[in-house]
Structures are given as structure tokens and as C-alpha cells.
Coordinates of C-alpha atoms in Angstrom, one line a residue:
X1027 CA -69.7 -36.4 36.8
X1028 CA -69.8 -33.1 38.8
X1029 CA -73.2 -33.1 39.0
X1030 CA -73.8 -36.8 40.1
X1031 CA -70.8 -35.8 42.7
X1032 CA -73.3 -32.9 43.9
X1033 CA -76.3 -34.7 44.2
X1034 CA -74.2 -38.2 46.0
X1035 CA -73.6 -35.2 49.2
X1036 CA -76.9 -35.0 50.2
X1037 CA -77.8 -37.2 52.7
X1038 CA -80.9 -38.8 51.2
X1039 CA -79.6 -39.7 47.6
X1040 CA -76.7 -41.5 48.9
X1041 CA -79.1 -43.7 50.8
X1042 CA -81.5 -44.1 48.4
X1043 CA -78.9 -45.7 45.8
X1044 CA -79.6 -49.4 45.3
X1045 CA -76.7 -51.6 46.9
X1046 CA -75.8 -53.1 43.4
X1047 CA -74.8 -49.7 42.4
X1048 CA -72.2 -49.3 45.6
X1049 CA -70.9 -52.9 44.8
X1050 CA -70.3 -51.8 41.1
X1051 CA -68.2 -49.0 42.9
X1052 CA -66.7 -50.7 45.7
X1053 CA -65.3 -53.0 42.6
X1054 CA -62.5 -51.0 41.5
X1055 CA -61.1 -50.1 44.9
X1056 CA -58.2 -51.7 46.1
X1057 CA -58.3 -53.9 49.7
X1058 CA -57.2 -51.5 51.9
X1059 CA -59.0 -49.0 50.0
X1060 CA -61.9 -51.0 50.2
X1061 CA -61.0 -51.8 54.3
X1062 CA -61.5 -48.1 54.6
X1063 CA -64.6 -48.1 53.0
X1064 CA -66.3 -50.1 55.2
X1065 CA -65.2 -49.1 58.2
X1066 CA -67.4 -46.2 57.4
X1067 CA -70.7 -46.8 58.2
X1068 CA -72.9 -49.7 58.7
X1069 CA -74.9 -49.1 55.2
X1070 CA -70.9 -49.2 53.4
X1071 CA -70.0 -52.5 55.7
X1072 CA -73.1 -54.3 54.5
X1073 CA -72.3 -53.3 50.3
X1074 CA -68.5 -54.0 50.9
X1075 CA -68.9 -57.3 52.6
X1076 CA -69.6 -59.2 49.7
X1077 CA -66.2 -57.6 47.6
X1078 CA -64.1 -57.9 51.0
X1079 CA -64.6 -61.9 51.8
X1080 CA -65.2 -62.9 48.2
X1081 CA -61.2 -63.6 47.4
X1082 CA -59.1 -64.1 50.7
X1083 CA -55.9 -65.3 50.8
X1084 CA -53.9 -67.0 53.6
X1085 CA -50.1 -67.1 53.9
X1086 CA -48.4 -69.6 56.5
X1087 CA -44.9 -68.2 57.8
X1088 CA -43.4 -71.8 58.1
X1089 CA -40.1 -72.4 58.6
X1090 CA -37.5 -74.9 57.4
X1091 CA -36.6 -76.7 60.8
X1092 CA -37.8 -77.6 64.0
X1093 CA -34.0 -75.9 65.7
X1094 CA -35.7 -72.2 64.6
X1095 CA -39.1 -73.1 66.2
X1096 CA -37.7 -73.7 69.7
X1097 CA -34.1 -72.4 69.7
X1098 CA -35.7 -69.3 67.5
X1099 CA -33.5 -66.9 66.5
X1100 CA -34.6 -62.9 66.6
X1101 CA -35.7 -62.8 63.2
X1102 CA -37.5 -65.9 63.4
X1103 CA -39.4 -64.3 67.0
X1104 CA -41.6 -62.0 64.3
X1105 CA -42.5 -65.1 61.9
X1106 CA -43.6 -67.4 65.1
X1107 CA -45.9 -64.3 66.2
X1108 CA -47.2 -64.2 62.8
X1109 CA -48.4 -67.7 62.5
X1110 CA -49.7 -67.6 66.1
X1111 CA -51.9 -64.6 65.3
X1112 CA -53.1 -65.9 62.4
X1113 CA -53.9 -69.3 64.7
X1114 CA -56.0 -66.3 67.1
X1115 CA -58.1 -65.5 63.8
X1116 CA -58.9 -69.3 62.7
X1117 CA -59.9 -69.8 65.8
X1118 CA -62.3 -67.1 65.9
X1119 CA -63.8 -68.1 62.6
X1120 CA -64.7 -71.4 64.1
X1121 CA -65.8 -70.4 67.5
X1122 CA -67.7 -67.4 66.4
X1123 CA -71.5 -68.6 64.9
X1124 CA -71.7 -65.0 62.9
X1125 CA -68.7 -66.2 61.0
X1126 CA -70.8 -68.7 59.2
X1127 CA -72.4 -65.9 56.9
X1128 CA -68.9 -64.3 56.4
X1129 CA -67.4 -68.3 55.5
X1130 CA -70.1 -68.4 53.1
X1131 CA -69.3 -65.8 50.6
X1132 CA -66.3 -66.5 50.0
X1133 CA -65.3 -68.2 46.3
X1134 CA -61.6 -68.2 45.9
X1135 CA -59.3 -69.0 48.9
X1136 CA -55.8 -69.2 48.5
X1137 CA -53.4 -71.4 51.1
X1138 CA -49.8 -69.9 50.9
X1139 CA -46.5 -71.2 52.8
X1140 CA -43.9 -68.5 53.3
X1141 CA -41.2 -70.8 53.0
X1142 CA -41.4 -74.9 53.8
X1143 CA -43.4 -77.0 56.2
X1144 CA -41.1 -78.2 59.2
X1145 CA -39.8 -82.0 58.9
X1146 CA -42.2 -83.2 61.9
X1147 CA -39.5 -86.2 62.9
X1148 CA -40.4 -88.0 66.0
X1149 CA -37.1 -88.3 67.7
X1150 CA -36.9 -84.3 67.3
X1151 CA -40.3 -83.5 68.7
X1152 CA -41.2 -86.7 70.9
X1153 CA -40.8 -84.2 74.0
X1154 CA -43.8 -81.7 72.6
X1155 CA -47.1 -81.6 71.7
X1156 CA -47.4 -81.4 67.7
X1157 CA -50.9 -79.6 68.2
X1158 CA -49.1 -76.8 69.8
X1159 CA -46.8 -76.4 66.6
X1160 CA -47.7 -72.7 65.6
X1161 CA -46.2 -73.6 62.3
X1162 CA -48.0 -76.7 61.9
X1163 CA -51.7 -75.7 63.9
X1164 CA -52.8 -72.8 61.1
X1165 CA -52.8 -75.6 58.3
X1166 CA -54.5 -78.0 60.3
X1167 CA -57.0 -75.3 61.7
X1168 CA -57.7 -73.8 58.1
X1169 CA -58.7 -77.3 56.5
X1170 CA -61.3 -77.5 59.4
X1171 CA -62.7 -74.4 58.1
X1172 CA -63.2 -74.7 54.3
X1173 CA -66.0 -76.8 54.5
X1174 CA -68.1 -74.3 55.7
X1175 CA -67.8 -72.2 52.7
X1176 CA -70.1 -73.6 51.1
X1177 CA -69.9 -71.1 47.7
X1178 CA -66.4 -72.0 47.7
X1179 CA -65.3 -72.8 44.2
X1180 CA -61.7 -72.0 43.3
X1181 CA -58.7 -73.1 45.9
X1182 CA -55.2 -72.8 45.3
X1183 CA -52.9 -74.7 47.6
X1184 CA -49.3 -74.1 47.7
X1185 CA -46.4 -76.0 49.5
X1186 CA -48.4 -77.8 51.3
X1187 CA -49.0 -82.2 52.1
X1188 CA -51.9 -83.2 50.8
X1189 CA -52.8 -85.9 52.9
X1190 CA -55.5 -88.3 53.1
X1191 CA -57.2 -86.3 56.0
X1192 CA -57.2 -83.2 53.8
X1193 CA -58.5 -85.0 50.6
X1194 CA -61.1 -85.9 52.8
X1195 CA -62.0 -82.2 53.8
X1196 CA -61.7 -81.3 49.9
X1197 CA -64.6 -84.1 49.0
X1198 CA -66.9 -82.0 51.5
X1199 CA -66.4 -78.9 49.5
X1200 CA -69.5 -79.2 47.3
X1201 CA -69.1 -76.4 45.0
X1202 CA -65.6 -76.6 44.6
X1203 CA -64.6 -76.6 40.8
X1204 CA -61.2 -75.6 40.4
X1205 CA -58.2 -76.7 42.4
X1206 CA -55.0 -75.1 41.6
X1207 CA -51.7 -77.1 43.7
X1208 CA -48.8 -75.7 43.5
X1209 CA -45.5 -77.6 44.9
X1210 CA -47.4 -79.6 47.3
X1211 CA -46.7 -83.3 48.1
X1212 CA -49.7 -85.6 47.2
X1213 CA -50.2 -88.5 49.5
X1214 CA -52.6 -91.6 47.6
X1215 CA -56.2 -91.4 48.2
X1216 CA -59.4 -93.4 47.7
X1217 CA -62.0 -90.3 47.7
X1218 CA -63.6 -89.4 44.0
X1219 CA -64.0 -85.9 43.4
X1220 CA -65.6 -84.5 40.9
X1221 CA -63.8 -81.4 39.8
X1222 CA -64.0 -79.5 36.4
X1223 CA -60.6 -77.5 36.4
X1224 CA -57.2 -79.1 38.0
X1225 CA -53.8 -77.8 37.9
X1226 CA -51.1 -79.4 39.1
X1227 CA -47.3 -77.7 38.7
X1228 CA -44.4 -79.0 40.9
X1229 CA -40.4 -77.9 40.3
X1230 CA -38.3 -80.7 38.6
X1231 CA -35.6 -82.6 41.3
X1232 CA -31.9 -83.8 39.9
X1233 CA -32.1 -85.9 43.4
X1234 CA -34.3 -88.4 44.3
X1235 CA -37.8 -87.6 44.9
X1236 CA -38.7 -87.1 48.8
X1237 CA -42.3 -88.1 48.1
X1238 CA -43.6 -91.2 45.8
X1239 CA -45.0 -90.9 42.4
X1240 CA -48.8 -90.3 42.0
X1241 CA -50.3 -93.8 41.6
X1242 CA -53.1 -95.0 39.4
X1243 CA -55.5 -94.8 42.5
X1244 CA -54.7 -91.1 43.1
X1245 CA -55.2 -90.4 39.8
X1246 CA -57.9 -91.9 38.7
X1247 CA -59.8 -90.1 41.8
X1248 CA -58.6 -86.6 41.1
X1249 CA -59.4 -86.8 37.8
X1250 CA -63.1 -87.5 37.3
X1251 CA -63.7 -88.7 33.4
X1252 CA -67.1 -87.2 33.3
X1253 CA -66.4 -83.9 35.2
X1254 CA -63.1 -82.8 34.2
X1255 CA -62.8 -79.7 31.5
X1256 CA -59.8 -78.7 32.2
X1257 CA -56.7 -79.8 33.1
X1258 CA -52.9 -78.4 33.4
X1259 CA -49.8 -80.5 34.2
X1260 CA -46.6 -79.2 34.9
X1261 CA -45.3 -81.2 37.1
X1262 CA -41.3 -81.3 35.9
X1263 CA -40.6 -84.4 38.0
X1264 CA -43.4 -87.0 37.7
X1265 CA -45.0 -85.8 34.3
X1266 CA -44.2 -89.7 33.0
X1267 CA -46.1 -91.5 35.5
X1268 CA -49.2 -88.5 35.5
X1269 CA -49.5 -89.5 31.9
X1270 CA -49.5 -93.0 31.8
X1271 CA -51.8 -92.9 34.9
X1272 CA -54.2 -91.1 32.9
X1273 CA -54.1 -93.3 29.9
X1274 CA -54.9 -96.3 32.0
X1275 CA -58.4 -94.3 33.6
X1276 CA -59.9 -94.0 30.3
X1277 CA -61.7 -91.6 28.0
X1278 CA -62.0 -88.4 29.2
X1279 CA -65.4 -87.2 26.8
X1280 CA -65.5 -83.3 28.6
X1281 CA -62.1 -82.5 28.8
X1282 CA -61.4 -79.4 26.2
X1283 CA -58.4 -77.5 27.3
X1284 CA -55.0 -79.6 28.2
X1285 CA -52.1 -77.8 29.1
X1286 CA -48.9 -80.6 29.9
X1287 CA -45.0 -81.1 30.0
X1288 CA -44.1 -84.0 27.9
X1289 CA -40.7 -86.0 29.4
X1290 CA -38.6 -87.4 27.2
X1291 CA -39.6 -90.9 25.5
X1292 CA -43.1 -90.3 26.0
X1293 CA -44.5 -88.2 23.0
X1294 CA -46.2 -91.4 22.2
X1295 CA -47.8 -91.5 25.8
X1296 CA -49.4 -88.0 24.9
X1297 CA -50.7 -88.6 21.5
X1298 CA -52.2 -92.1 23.2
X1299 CA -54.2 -90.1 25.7
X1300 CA -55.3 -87.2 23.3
X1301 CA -56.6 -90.4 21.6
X1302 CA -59.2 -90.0 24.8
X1303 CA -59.9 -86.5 24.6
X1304 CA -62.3 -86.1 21.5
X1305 CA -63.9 -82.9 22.9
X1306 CA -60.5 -80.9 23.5
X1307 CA -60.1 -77.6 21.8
X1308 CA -57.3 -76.0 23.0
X1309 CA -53.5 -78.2 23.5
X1310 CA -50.5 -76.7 25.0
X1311 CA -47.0 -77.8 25.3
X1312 CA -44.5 -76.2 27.8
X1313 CA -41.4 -75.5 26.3
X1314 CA -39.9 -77.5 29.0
X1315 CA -41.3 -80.6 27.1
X1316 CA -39.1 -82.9 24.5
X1317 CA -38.4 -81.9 20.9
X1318 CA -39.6 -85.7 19.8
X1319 CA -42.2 -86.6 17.4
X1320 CA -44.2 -89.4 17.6
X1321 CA -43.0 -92.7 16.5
X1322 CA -46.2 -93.6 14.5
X1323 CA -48.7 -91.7 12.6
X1324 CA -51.2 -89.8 14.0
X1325 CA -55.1 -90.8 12.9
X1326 CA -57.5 -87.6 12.1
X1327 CA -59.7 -88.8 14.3
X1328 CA -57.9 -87.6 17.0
X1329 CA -58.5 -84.2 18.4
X1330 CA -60.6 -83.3 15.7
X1331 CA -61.7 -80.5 17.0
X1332 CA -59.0 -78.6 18.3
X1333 CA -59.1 -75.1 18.2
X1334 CA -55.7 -73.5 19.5
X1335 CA -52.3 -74.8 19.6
X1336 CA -49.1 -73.2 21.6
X1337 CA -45.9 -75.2 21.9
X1338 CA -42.9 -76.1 19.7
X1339 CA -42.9 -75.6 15.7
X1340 CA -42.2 -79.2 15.3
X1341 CA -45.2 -80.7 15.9
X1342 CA -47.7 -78.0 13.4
X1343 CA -47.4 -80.6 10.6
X1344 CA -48.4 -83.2 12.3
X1345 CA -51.2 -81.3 14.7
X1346 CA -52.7 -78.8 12.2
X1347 CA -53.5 -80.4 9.1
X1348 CA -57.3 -81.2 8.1
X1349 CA -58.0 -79.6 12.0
X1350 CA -59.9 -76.1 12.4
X1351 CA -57.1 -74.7 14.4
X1352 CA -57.2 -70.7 13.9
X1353 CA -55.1 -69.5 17.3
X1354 CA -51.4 -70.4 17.3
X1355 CA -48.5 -69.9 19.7
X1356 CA -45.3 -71.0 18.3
X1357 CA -42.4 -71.6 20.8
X1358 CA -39.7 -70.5 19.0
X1359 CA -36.8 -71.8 22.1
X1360 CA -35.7 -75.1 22.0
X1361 CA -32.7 -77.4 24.2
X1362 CA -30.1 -77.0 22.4
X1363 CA -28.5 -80.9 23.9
X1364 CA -31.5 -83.4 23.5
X1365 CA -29.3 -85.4 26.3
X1366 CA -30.4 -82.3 28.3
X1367 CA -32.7 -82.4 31.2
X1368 CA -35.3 -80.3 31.8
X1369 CA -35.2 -76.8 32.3
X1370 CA -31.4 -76.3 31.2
X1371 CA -30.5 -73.3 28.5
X1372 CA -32.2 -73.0 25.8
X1373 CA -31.3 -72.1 22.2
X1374 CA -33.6 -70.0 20.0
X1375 CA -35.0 -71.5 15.9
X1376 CA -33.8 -69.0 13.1
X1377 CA -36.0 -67.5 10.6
X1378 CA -36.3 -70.2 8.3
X1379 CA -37.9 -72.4 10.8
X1380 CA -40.4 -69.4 11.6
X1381 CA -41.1 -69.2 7.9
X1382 CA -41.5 -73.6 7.6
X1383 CA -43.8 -73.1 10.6
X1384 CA -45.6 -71.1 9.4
X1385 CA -46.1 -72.2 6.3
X1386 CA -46.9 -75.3 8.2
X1387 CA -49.9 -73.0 9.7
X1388 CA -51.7 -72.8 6.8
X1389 CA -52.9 -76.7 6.5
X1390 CA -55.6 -75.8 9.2
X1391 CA -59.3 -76.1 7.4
X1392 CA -59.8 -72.9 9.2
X1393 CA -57.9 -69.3 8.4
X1394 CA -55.3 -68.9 11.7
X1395 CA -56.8 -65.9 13.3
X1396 CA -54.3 -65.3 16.3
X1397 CA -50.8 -65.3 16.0
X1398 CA -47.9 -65.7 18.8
X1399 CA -44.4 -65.9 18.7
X1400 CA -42.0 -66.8 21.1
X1401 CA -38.9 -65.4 21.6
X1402 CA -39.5 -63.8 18.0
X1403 CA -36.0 -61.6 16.2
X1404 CA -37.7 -59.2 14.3
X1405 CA -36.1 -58.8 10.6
X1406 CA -37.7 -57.0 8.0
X1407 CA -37.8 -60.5 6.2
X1408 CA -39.4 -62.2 8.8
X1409 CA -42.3 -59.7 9.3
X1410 CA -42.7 -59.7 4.9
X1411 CA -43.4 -63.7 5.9
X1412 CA -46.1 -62.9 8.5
X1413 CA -48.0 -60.4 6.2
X1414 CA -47.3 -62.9 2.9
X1415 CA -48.5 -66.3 4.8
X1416 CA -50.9 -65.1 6.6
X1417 CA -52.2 -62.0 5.5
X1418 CA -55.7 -61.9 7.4
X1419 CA -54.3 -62.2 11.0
X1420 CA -56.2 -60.6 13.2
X1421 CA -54.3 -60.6 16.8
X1422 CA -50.3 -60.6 16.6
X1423 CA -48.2 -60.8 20.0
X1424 CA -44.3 -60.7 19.4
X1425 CA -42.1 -61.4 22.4
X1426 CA -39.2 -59.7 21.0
X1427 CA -35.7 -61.3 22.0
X1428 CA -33.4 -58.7 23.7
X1429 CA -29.9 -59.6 21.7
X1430 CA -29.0 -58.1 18.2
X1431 CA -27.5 -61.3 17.6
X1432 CA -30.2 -64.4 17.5
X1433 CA -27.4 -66.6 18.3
X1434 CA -26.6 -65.4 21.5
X1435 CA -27.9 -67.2 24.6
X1436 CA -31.2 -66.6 26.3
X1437 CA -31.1 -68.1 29.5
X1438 CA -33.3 -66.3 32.2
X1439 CA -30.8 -66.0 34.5
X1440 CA -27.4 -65.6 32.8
X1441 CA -25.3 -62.8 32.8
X1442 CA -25.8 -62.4 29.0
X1443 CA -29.6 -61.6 29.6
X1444 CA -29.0 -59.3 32.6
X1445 CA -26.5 -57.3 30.5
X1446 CA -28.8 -57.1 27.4
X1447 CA -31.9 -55.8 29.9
X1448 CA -29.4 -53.3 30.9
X1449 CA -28.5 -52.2 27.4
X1450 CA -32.0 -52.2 26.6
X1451 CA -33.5 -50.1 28.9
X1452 CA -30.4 -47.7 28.5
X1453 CA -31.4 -47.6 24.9
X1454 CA -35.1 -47.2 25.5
X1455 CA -34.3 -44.1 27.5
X1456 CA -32.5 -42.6 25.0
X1457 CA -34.1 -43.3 21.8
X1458 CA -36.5 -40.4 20.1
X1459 CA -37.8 -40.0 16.7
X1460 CA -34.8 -38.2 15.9
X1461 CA -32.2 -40.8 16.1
X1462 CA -31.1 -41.8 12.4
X1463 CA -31.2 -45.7 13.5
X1464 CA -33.7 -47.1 15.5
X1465 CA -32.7 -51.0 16.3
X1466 CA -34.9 -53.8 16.0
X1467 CA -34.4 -55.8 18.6
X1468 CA -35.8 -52.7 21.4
X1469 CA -39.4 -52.2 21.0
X1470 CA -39.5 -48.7 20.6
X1471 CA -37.1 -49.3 17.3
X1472 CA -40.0 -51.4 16.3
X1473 CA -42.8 -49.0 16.6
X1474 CA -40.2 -46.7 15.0
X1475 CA -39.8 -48.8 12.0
X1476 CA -43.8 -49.8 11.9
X1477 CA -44.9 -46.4 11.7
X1478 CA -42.1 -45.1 9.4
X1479 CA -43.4 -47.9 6.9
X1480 CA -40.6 -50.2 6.9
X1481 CA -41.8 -53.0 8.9
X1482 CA -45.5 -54.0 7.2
X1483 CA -48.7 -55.6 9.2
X1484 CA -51.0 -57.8 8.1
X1485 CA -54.2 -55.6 7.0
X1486 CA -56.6 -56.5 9.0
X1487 CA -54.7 -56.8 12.4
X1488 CA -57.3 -55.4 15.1
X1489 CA -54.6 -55.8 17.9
X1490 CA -50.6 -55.5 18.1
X1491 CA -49.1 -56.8 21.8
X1492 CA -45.1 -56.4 21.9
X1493 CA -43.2 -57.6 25.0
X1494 CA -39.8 -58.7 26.0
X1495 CA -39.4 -62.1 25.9
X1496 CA -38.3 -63.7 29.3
X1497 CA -39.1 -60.5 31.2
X1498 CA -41.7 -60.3 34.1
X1499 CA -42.4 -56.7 33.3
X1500 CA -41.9 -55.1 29.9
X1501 CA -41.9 -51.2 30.7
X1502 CA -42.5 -48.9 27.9
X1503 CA -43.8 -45.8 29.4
X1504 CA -42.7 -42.8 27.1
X1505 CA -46.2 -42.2 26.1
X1506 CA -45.0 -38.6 24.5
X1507 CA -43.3 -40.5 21.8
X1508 CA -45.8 -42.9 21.2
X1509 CA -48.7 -40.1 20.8
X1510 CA -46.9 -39.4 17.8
X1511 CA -46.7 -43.0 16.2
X1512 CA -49.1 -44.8 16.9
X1513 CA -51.8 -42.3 14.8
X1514 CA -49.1 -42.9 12.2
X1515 CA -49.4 -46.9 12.8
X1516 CA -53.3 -46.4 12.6
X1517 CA -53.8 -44.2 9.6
X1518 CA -51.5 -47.4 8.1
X1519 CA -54.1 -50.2 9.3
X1520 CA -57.3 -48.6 10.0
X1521 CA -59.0 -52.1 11.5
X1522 CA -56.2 -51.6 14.2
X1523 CA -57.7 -50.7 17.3
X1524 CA -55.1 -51.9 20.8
X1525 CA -51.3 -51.4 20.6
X1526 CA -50.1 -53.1 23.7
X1527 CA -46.4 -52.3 24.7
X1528 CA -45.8 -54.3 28.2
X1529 CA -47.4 -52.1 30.8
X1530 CA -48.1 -49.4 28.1
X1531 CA -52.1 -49.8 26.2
X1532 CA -53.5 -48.2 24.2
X1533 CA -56.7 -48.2 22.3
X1534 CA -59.1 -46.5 20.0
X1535 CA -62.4 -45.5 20.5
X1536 CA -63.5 -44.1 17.1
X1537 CA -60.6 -42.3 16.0
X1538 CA -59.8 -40.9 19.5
X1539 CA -56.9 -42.7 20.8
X1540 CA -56.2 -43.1 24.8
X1541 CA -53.8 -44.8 26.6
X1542 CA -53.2 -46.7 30.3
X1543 CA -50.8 -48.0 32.3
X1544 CA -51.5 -51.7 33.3
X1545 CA -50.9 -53.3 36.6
X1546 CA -48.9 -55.7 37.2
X1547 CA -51.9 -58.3 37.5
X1548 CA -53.4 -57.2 34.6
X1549 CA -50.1 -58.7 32.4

């Protein structure tokens, strides 16, 4: 490395490297970094420009009422400069004929709201010019825009109204594949697209609805039957009417990966339209869904070629049997009231349900491979089952629950869960390979117990992730410690080769073990 250093200061080899090579570089720079870069020379502009407009992302400072856009208080004077600036740079990119080049390298664009659009009523705002809105111009202005990115495949559009005027600009996006909308307000619409990946996921209202239900119309032309590959439905207040909508457009022959909350009373609904999916591989089912089975039994013919399944235990005797599924997530939380609506506490299965399940596991034609459990209470007894059902596991992620007691509550945002992270990372601090007990339920104890032999793995496992269940960022960074157990956990299972532990990895090369620290966006 020295020597490549050396010779990169002359003048002449640093020009004589081939672009590709700076690009390869450039890749592993942050933004700014990357902003720095190029504002070096004109040879560093020209190999950054490609990494810098690839991705760009786009956040709208709206705000909630018309009252703060003309009676703005100070706080709100910052926000209103924001959005107008960002009006200033739209602009530009429309006016300016260079911008064309710049418009047509980009492939991911994400549309942000910082906060919610303003209700436009016309009694409020008779007296101005909606135009002239600077919360309500950048939205407009930036829909004018995407059809000239014409390499433009991924957009992600948040809190925003889909309207018929903007489904229209979408349809003129010919390269566009995936579209991602979050929390945004679909209006009906006429125009057929022909998109491969959609992914709708929209918060669940105990009021009313302020917009309609999708119809058949909108549906039916947002989901194309001979395009569509993938498709993921979370929408926690009209998941009923997205799923019989589908149902009634037909058979959907490339569709492989499905991703859905099921509402109560229509299990059957589901099962109906996987009756249309014969190429899908890969089925999950949010943990937001209903514990029901279906009312009738399900033919082998359908799905018959799934692959992976992640959602509730309930439905592995039903789903797994004669298929060739060899990856499995198994949702371990469940609503403890079945009168319950969605997204309201949940309670957690004991062990003998994670045993039944996955005993359950084992009626695939194919060997299950991949192995997740969530929440998962480690117990001696329940790790024996792992190794005794399925002994030639090959991935194994735990997200271990932070109580001692599997009984208590796990709600994300009760007191009971902010005490027990508390307690945990307390613990975590404190532990060492010293301390005569070493409990179960932190991950260090795990480890601890792993390496000292009394917690067995499968044989074969090649990786071991460990997390805390219900917790954005699991941090387990006392890489001392774990230099001295995990060559204790390898010499144990020699096919082992990635320990995971939250932001802590580490992996072997040979028999060297190193370690990193992950980002955030690496998780």
C-alpha cells in the first residue's frame, strides 16, 4: 500500500489511472467526502459525477397548516427558506440545458416530506396564488423533472398525494422498476404501468379514513400481471380492499416474492390470491397480520414452489409440507386479544410452540437451511431443540428478548421495555469472563455460555447473527472480550465463519479472525 501511495504522488501516474479505477475508489467515500473530492480538479469532477448524482434524495419541509405559512412563526421563517431554496435549485435543473446529462444519471431518487402537506382549502387560500405556495411549488416542480431521468429506476415517495397528474408523470418514466410509497394518499387512475417491484406501506387509522380505498381500477393499473415480481403490502388500513382488488385482476404468472398484512377475516382472501401466484418463492406475513387459519384446505398446487417463509408459527403446517421451503423466519409475537386491532401489544409463544414449530419445519421436501427466530428466550432446552430438529442449519439469527421472564410484556414503547434496555446495557457494561453467572437473556451471557460449552450449535452453522429484539440498534462493542471467545466458539464449530453481534462482525478468513463495526445502514 505504501508503495502504490508513492507512486499515486507523481503527477503522471495519477493521470494515467483509468477512470474505473477512481470510481472503484470514490465508492467507499461518504457524500460530503465525496463533495470534497470533486471539487478538486476537473479530472476528479468528471470520475465523481457518476457516484455523486447516482442516488439523490429530496426532502420537502412542509408544514401542517396554511396559519404557519402566512402568519409564520420564527421557527417556521428557517423551514419556509428551506423549501424556497430548494424551489431556486428545481428551477435551475429545468432551465439549465447542461442539467440534462446530470438528470440522466441518476437511478434512485427519493421524494421526502418533513412533516405533512398543507390542507389546500379554498376558503383559506382563495385570496393567494397556489403556485406561489413554497410548500406546495417543490412537489409540483420535482414531478416536472423526473421524466428527464431517463435511467431512472428506483423512486421512493413519501407523504405525498398521488394524484392523477402525477401518475401521469410516473407512466413517462420508462426505466422505472421499482416504486417504493410510503404514507402517501393514492388518488384512482386509468394509466397502466408496467412495474416489476411495488411497495406500498401506509400507518393503520382508528378514525375514519381521510382518503377512499384503492379501487379495482387503481389496482389493477398499478399492478401489471405480466410485469410484476415483486410486491409488498403493508398498508395497516386498507389491506382488505388491496387484497380483494388483487384477486379480482387475475393471475399474476411472475410475481415471486410477496410480502403482506393479512386483516382479520381474510386469511381466506390471501390463500385465494396465492392461488394466482404459481411462480412465488418467497411469502411473508407481518406480525401485524391475524392469527387465523384458513377455513378450508389448502390444495398442493398452490405455491408450489416456495422457497422461504417468515411469519407466524401457525400457519408452517399448513404452508411447509410437500413444499421445498429451506429458509424460515418464525414470528414468535402474537396479539394476545384476537378482538384486538392492529398494532396493539403483543404477547410472546413459549418454548413448546418453538419446539411444535419447529418440528412443524421439518415436513419441507427440502432440508431448512436458514433459521430465524423472533423474539426468541434462549434456554438451554430450547437451543438442545434447534441442534436435535434441525441439526444441518446453516444460518441461525436469534433476536433475543430483553426480560428474564418470557412472560413479561414486550411492547416497543412501554416502560417495561425501556427499563429492561436500561438493565441490559447496565449489565452488558459490567459483565467479563470472570463473573460466576453470565444471564441468558443479554447477549454477551450468550456468547458466554456458547463458548463455555453449555449452550450447543448446530454443526455445520457457517453464520451466528444475535440481536435485541425490538431494538433499532443492538450495540455490542467490547471487542476485548470477544477476542477471547469467539476462537473458543470456532475451535467448537469449525464450518463457522461470521459471528454477528448487532453493530459488532466478525469473520474468518482462514483461521485469522477480524472484526468491524457496522453502520447503521448496513443493519
Amino acid at each position: 500500500m505504501g508503495q502504490l501511495f508513492g507512486i499515486l504522488q507523481e503527477t503522471k501516474n495519477t493521470w494515467s489511472l483509468p477512470p474505473e479505477l477512481w470510481q472503484h475508489c470514490w465508492s467507499f467515500l461518504e457524500v460530503d467526502d465525496l463533495l470534497a473530492v470533486s471539487s478538486t480538479c476537473w479530472s476528479f469532477r468528471f470520475t465523481c459525477k457518476d457516484l455523486l448524482f447516482k442516488h439523490i434524495t429530496t426532502t420537502i419541509p412542509y408544514k401542517r397548516t396554511i396559519r404557519h405559512i402566512f402568519q409564520p412563526r420564527h421557527e417556521d421563517v428557517t423551514r419556509i427558506a428551506r423549501a424556497r431554496r430548494l424551489l431556486l435549485r428545481l428551477h435551475a435543473l429545468q432551465s439549465d440545458s447542461d442539467a440534462q446529462e446530470v438528470l440522466g444519471l441518476v437511478e434512485t431518487w427519493s421524494i421526502r416530506s418533513f412533516g405533512s402537506p398543507a390542507p389546500l382549502e379554498e376558503t383559506e387560500i382563495m385570496q393567494y396564488d397556489k403556485a406561489n405556495f413554497p410548500f406546495v411549488q417543490p412537489s409540483i416542480s420535482i414531478f416536472l423533472i423526473l421524466p428527464s431521468c431517463k435511467n431512472l429506476r428506483v423512486l421512493t415517495i413519501s407523504d405525498i398525494h398521488i394524484d392523477e397528474e402525477r401518475w401521469s408523470t410516473l407512466v413517462k418514466m420508462p426505466q422505472l422498476e421499482y416504486l417504493n410509497m410510503e404514507r402517501c394518499n393514492l388518488s384512482s387512475t386509468d394509466k397502466a404501468m408496467k412495474l416489476k417491484v411495488v411497495s406500498i406501506t401506509y400507518k393503520a387509522h382508528r378514525d375514519p379514513s381521510p382518503v377512499p380505498p384503492p379501487t379495482t381500477q387503481l389496482i389493477s393499473s398499478l399492478f401489471n400481471l405480466r410485469h410484476l415480481e415483486r410486491l409488498t403490502l403493508l398498508d395497516l388500513t386498507f389491506s382488505n380492499s388491496f387484497l380483494l382488488g388483487l384477486v379480482r385482476v387475475g393471475q399474476f404468472e411472475n410475481l415471486k416474492h410477496l410480502s403482506v398484512v393479512v386483516p382479520e377475516t381474510h386469511m381466506d382472501t390471501l390463500f385465494t390470491f396465492l392461488s394466482r401466484t404459481p411462480s412465488l418463492t418467497s411469502l411473508t406475513i407481518s406480525n401485524f397480520s391475524t392469527m387465523a387459519k384458513p377455513s378450508k384446505p389448502i390444495l398442493q398446487s398452490i405455491v408450489p414452489n416456495l422457497v422461504a417463509y417468515d411469519g407466524f408459527p401457525t400457519l408452517i403446517p399448513i404452508l411447509l409440507p410437500g413444499r421445498p421451503v429451506n429458509v424460515v423466519c418464525l414470528r414468535m409475537n402474537h396479539r394476545t386479544d384476537p378482538q384486538a386491532s392492529l398494532g396493539d401489544p403483543f404477547g410472546v409463544y413459549d418454548n413448546n410452540v418453538i419446539c411444535k414449530a419447529l418440528d412443524d419445519c421439518s415436513a419441507s421436501t427440502r432440508v431448512v437451511h436458514d433459521l430465524m427466530l423472533s423474539p426468541f428466550h434462549p434456554t438451554p432446552d430450547s437451543m438442545q431443540d434447534i441442534v436435535r430438529i434441525h441439526p444441518h442449519l446453516r444460518h441461525l439469527r436469534l433476536d433475543i428478548l430483553r426480560t428474564p421472564n418470557i412472560n413479561m410484556g414486550v411492547d416497543e414503547e412501554g416502560p417495561m421495555s425501556l427499563i429492561m434496555d436500561m438493565l441490559t446495557d447496565a449489565a452488558e457494561a459490567r459483565d467479563s469472563d470472570n463473573s460466576p453467572f453470565h444471564p441468558l437473556f443479554l447477549i454477551s451471557g450468550l456468547l458466554n455460555w456458547i463458548a463455555n460449552g453449555h449452550l450447543p450449535l448446530p454443526a455445520k452453522l457457517e453464520t451466528l447473527h444475535l440481536h435485541y429484539y425490538q431494538k433499532s440498534v443492538t450495540v455490542c462493542g467490547d471487542a476485548a472480550k470477544q477476542r477471547l471467545l469467539v476462537p473458543k466458539i470456532s475451535a467448537a464449530y469449525p464450518a463457522l465463519y461470521e459471528i454477528e453481534m448487532g453493530t459488532t462482525r466478525w469473520w474468518r478468513e482462514g483461521d485469522c479472525w477480524s472484526h468491524e463495526v457496522l453502520a447503521r445502514t448496513q443493519l
